[in-house]
Coordinates of C-alpha atoms in Angstrom, one line a residue:
L6 CA 89.0 103.0 156.9
A7 CA 88.0 100.0 156.7
I8 CA 84.3 97.9 158.6
S9 CA 83.7 94.7 158.5
H10 CA 80.1 92.6 158.4
G11 CA 79.6 89.4 160.5
T12 CA 82.6 87.4 161.2
L13 CA 85.4 87.4 159.0
R14 CA 85.9 84.1 157.3
F15 CA 90.0 84.8 156.0
K16 CA 90.9 80.4 156.5
N17 CA 88.6 80.0 153.8
S18 CA 90.2 82.9 151.1
M19 CA 87.9 85.1 151.4
R20 CA 90.7 87.7 151.7
N21 CA 89.5 90.8 149.9
I22 CA 88.1 92.4 153.3
I23 CA 91.7 92.9 153.9
G24 CA 91.8 95.7 151.3
N25 CA 94.8 98.6 151.3
S26 CA 92.9 100.3 154.4
T27 CA 95.1 101.7 157.1
V28 CA 92.9 101.2 159.7
K29 CA 90.4 97.7 160.4
L30 CA 87.4 98.1 162.6
I31 CA 86.7 94.4 163.4
N32 CA 84.2 92.4 165.6
S33 CA 85.7 89.8 167.9
N34 CA 89.0 88.6 169.4
Q35 CA 88.8 85.6 166.7
D36 CA 88.8 88.6 163.5
L37 CA 91.8 89.6 165.5
E38 CA 93.5 86.1 165.5
W39 CA 92.6 85.4 162.2
I40 CA 94.2 88.5 160.7
D41 CA 97.1 88.4 162.6
S42 CA 98.0 85.0 161.4
L43 CA 98.2 86.4 158.2
G44 CA 100.8 88.5 159.0
M45 CA 98.9 91.9 159.4
Q46 CA 100.4 94.1 162.1
N47 CA 98.0 94.8 165.0
G48 CA 98.5 97.9 165.9
E49 CA 96.4 98.5 162.5
L50 CA 93.2 96.9 164.4
N51 CA 89.9 97.7 166.1
K52 CA 88.0 95.5 168.0
I53 CA 84.7 97.6 168.2
G54 CA 82.1 94.8 168.3
S55 CA 79.0 95.4 166.1
L56 CA 77.9 99.0 165.8
G57 CA 74.5 98.2 164.3
Y58 CA 72.9 96.5 167.1
E59 CA 73.7 99.1 169.7
I60 CA 70.2 100.9 169.8
D61 CA 68.6 97.8 170.0
Y62 CA 70.2 96.4 173.0
K63 CA 69.8 99.7 175.2
N64 CA 66.5 99.2 174.4
Y65 CA 66.7 95.2 174.8
L66 CA 68.0 96.1 178.6
N67 CA 65.5 99.0 179.4
K68 CA 61.9 98.2 177.9
P69 CA 59.7 96.4 180.0
R70 CA 59.6 93.1 178.8
G71 CA 55.8 93.4 179.0
K72 CA 56.1 96.4 176.4
F73 CA 57.5 94.2 173.5
A74 CA 54.7 92.1 173.3
R75 CA 51.4 94.9 173.9
D76 CA 52.9 96.2 170.7
K77 CA 52.7 93.6 168.5
E78 CA 49.5 94.1 167.5
I79 CA 49.9 98.1 166.5
K80 CA 53.6 96.9 164.5
K81 CA 50.8 94.3 162.6
L82 CA 48.5 96.9 161.9
N83 CA 51.2 99.1 160.2
L84 CA 52.2 96.6 158.2
G85 CA 48.7 95.5 156.9
L86 CA 48.8 92.4 158.2
R87 CA 45.7 91.1 160.6
Q88 CA 45.9 91.5 164.3
D89 CA 44.1 88.4 164.9
L90 CA 46.0 86.3 163.6
Q91 CA 49.7 85.4 165.0
L92 CA 52.6 85.9 162.6
I93 CA 55.9 83.4 161.9
V94 CA 58.3 85.3 160.0
M95 CA 60.8 83.2 157.4
C96 CA 64.2 84.2 157.2
T97 CA 65.9 83.3 153.7
S98 CA 69.6 83.6 152.9
E99 CA 71.4 82.5 149.7
I100 CA 72.7 79.1 150.3
S101 CA 75.9 79.8 148.0
L102 CA 78.7 82.3 148.4
D103 CA 79.5 83.1 145.3
L104 CA 80.0 80.4 142.6
G105 CA 82.6 78.4 144.4
V106 CA 81.2 78.4 148.0
P107 CA 78.4 76.3 148.2
V108 CA 76.9 76.3 152.0
A109 CA 74.3 73.7 152.1
N110 CA 72.8 71.0 149.6
P111 CA 70.6 72.9 146.9
K112 CA 67.7 69.4 147.0
K113 CA 67.1 70.0 150.5
H114 CA 66.4 73.4 150.5
R115 CA 64.0 73.7 147.7
D116 CA 62.4 70.4 149.4
A117 CA 62.5 72.9 152.2
L118 CA 60.9 75.2 150.7
R119 CA 58.4 73.1 149.3
E120 CA 57.3 72.4 152.5
F121 CA 57.0 75.4 154.0
L122 CA 54.3 76.0 151.5
F123 CA 52.5 73.2 152.2
L124 CA 52.4 74.5 155.9
V125 CA 51.6 77.8 155.2
E126 CA 48.3 76.3 152.9
S127 CA 47.8 73.7 156.1
R128 CA 47.8 76.6 158.9
Q129 CA 45.1 79.2 157.7
D130 CA 45.3 80.4 161.6
L131 CA 48.2 81.9 161.3
Q132 CA 49.6 84.0 158.9
F133 CA 53.5 84.1 157.5
I134 CA 56.4 86.4 156.4
I135 CA 59.3 85.3 154.0
K136 CA 62.1 87.5 155.0
A137 CA 65.0 88.0 152.7
H138 CA 68.7 88.4 153.4
P139 CA 68.9 92.6 151.8
G140 CA 72.4 91.1 150.2
G141 CA 72.3 90.2 146.0
G142 CA 72.6 86.9 146.5
D143 CA 69.1 85.8 147.9
Y144 CA 66.4 84.2 145.3
Y145 CA 64.3 86.8 145.6
S146 CA 62.4 85.6 141.9
L147 CA 62.2 82.4 143.8
Y148 CA 60.4 83.9 146.6
R149 CA 57.9 85.8 145.1
S150 CA 57.2 83.5 142.4
M151 CA 55.5 81.2 145.8
L152 CA 52.7 83.8 146.2
N153 CA 49.7 82.8 145.1
A154 CA 45.8 83.2 145.8
N155 CA 46.1 80.0 147.5
L156 CA 47.7 81.2 149.7
P157 CA 46.0 84.4 151.2
N158 CA 48.2 84.5 154.3
L159 CA 51.4 84.4 153.0
A160 CA 53.9 88.0 151.5
F161 CA 56.6 89.1 150.4
Y162 CA 57.8 92.0 151.9
E163 CA 60.7 93.2 150.4
Q164 CA 60.9 97.1 150.6
V165 CA 60.0 96.6 155.0
S166 CA 63.2 96.8 156.9
L167 CA 63.9 93.5 159.6
K168 CA 62.9 95.2 162.1
A169 CA 59.7 96.5 161.2
V170 CA 58.6 93.1 160.3
L171 CA 60.3 91.4 163.9
D172 CA 58.4 94.5 165.7
A173 CA 55.1 92.7 164.4
S174 CA 56.3 88.7 164.6
D175 CA 55.4 85.9 167.2
V176 CA 58.2 83.2 166.2
F177 CA 60.7 83.9 163.9
F178 CA 62.7 81.0 162.3
M179 CA 65.8 80.5 159.8
I180 CA 65.7 78.1 157.2
N181 CA 68.7 76.4 156.6
Y182 CA 71.5 79.3 157.1
C183 CA 72.2 80.8 160.1
S184 CA 72.9 84.8 159.9
T185 CA 73.0 88.0 162.5
A186 CA 68.9 88.0 161.4
A187 CA 69.0 85.9 164.9
I188 CA 70.8 88.0 167.0
E189 CA 67.7 91.1 165.6
A190 CA 65.4 88.5 166.4
M191 CA 66.4 88.5 170.0
L192 CA 66.6 91.2 171.1
C193 CA 63.4 92.3 169.7
R194 CA 62.0 89.8 172.1
V195 CA 61.6 87.4 169.3
P196 CA 61.6 83.1 170.2
V197 CA 64.6 82.0 167.4
V198 CA 64.3 78.6 165.5
F199 CA 66.7 77.6 163.0
F200 CA 65.3 74.8 160.9
D201 CA 68.8 73.2 160.6
N202 CA 68.1 70.1 157.1
A203 CA 70.1 71.5 154.8
I204 CA 74.0 73.2 155.5
Y205 CA 77.2 70.7 154.6
K206 CA 77.9 69.5 157.9
L207 CA 81.9 71.0 158.0
D208 CA 83.4 72.8 160.4
G209 CA 83.5 76.3 158.4
W210 CA 80.3 76.3 158.2
Q211 CA 78.5 75.1 161.8
D212 CA 76.8 78.7 162.9
N213 CA 78.0 80.5 166.1
L214 CA 74.1 79.0 168.0
I215 CA 75.3 75.2 167.4
N216 CA 76.4 75.1 171.4
T217 CA 73.5 77.3 172.6
D218 CA 70.1 75.7 173.7
I219 CA 68.2 77.8 171.1
H220 CA 65.8 75.9 169.5
R221 CA 67.1 73.4 166.1
V222 CA 64.7 71.3 163.9
A223 CA 65.3 69.2 161.0
T224 CA 61.9 69.0 159.7
M225 CA 59.2 71.1 158.5
K226 CA 57.2 69.0 160.7
E227 CA 59.2 69.3 163.7
L228 CA 58.5 73.1 163.3
E229 CA 55.0 73.0 163.3
L230 CA 54.9 71.2 166.4
L231 CA 58.0 74.0 168.2
I232 CA 55.5 76.6 166.5
D233 CA 52.5 75.7 168.0
D234 CA 54.1 75.2 171.3
L235 CA 56.0 78.4 171.4
L236 CA 52.3 80.0 170.9
Q237 CA 50.4 78.5 173.1
N238 CA 52.3 77.5 175.9
S239 CA 53.6 80.7 177.8
V240 CA 56.4 78.4 179.5
S241 CA 58.2 77.5 176.5
K242 CA 58.3 80.9 175.6
E243 CA 59.5 82.5 178.6
K244 CA 61.9 79.6 179.1
T245 CA 63.0 80.2 174.6
L246 CA 63.7 83.8 175.5
A247 CA 65.6 83.1 178.7
K248 CA 67.9 80.8 176.6
A249 CA 67.9 84.1 173.9
D250 CA 68.9 86.2 177.4
K251 CA 71.9 83.8 178.4

């Protein structure tokens, strides 16, 4: 038995996930078509969607919208955060999948992280969390080095689940690489922003949100203006959440 995470990328030669299993559980019709193009038998494939989101999706459908917001203060307290400051979460991911598959421009990525630190330093009225991808390829040592006494409003939560952080957050942005964390944020009724300035403009690396109305920014100044709008303008926030609903 084999189960895939995320969207398969056989066309990019990542075929190791096929393996020798006799039963394969996959996400989508696209995955089905790609595997079939490699000569696999359809009888071995079972399209089941994403199992990890079932409970969150039911909660999203059934929980009163206002309850998400009312729970945030308690969730912040549980994480040792200040309840009087709104929380901005930066979700990261590796920008090179192994040595041979670079996803983003490294210099632009580093520059964006430096600008992020300037933003944190200039906005003591907000608190920020770095939430790294749980896979082995993300840059944990780099994020640890970004913490210092001059940035008391910045934390790096390594041992806390993404769900716990999202439950406490007010705005969620992904930097330079778009992962399925976007779906988890939407299911927690948190506005999602994609910071898109370093991804190589190749068809194979474009994310699934590119053809939606989800917010995208290319500079840290744009991000700051959008964060302020989402935090201070209830109409803008509700429009953003409505786009996520769609």
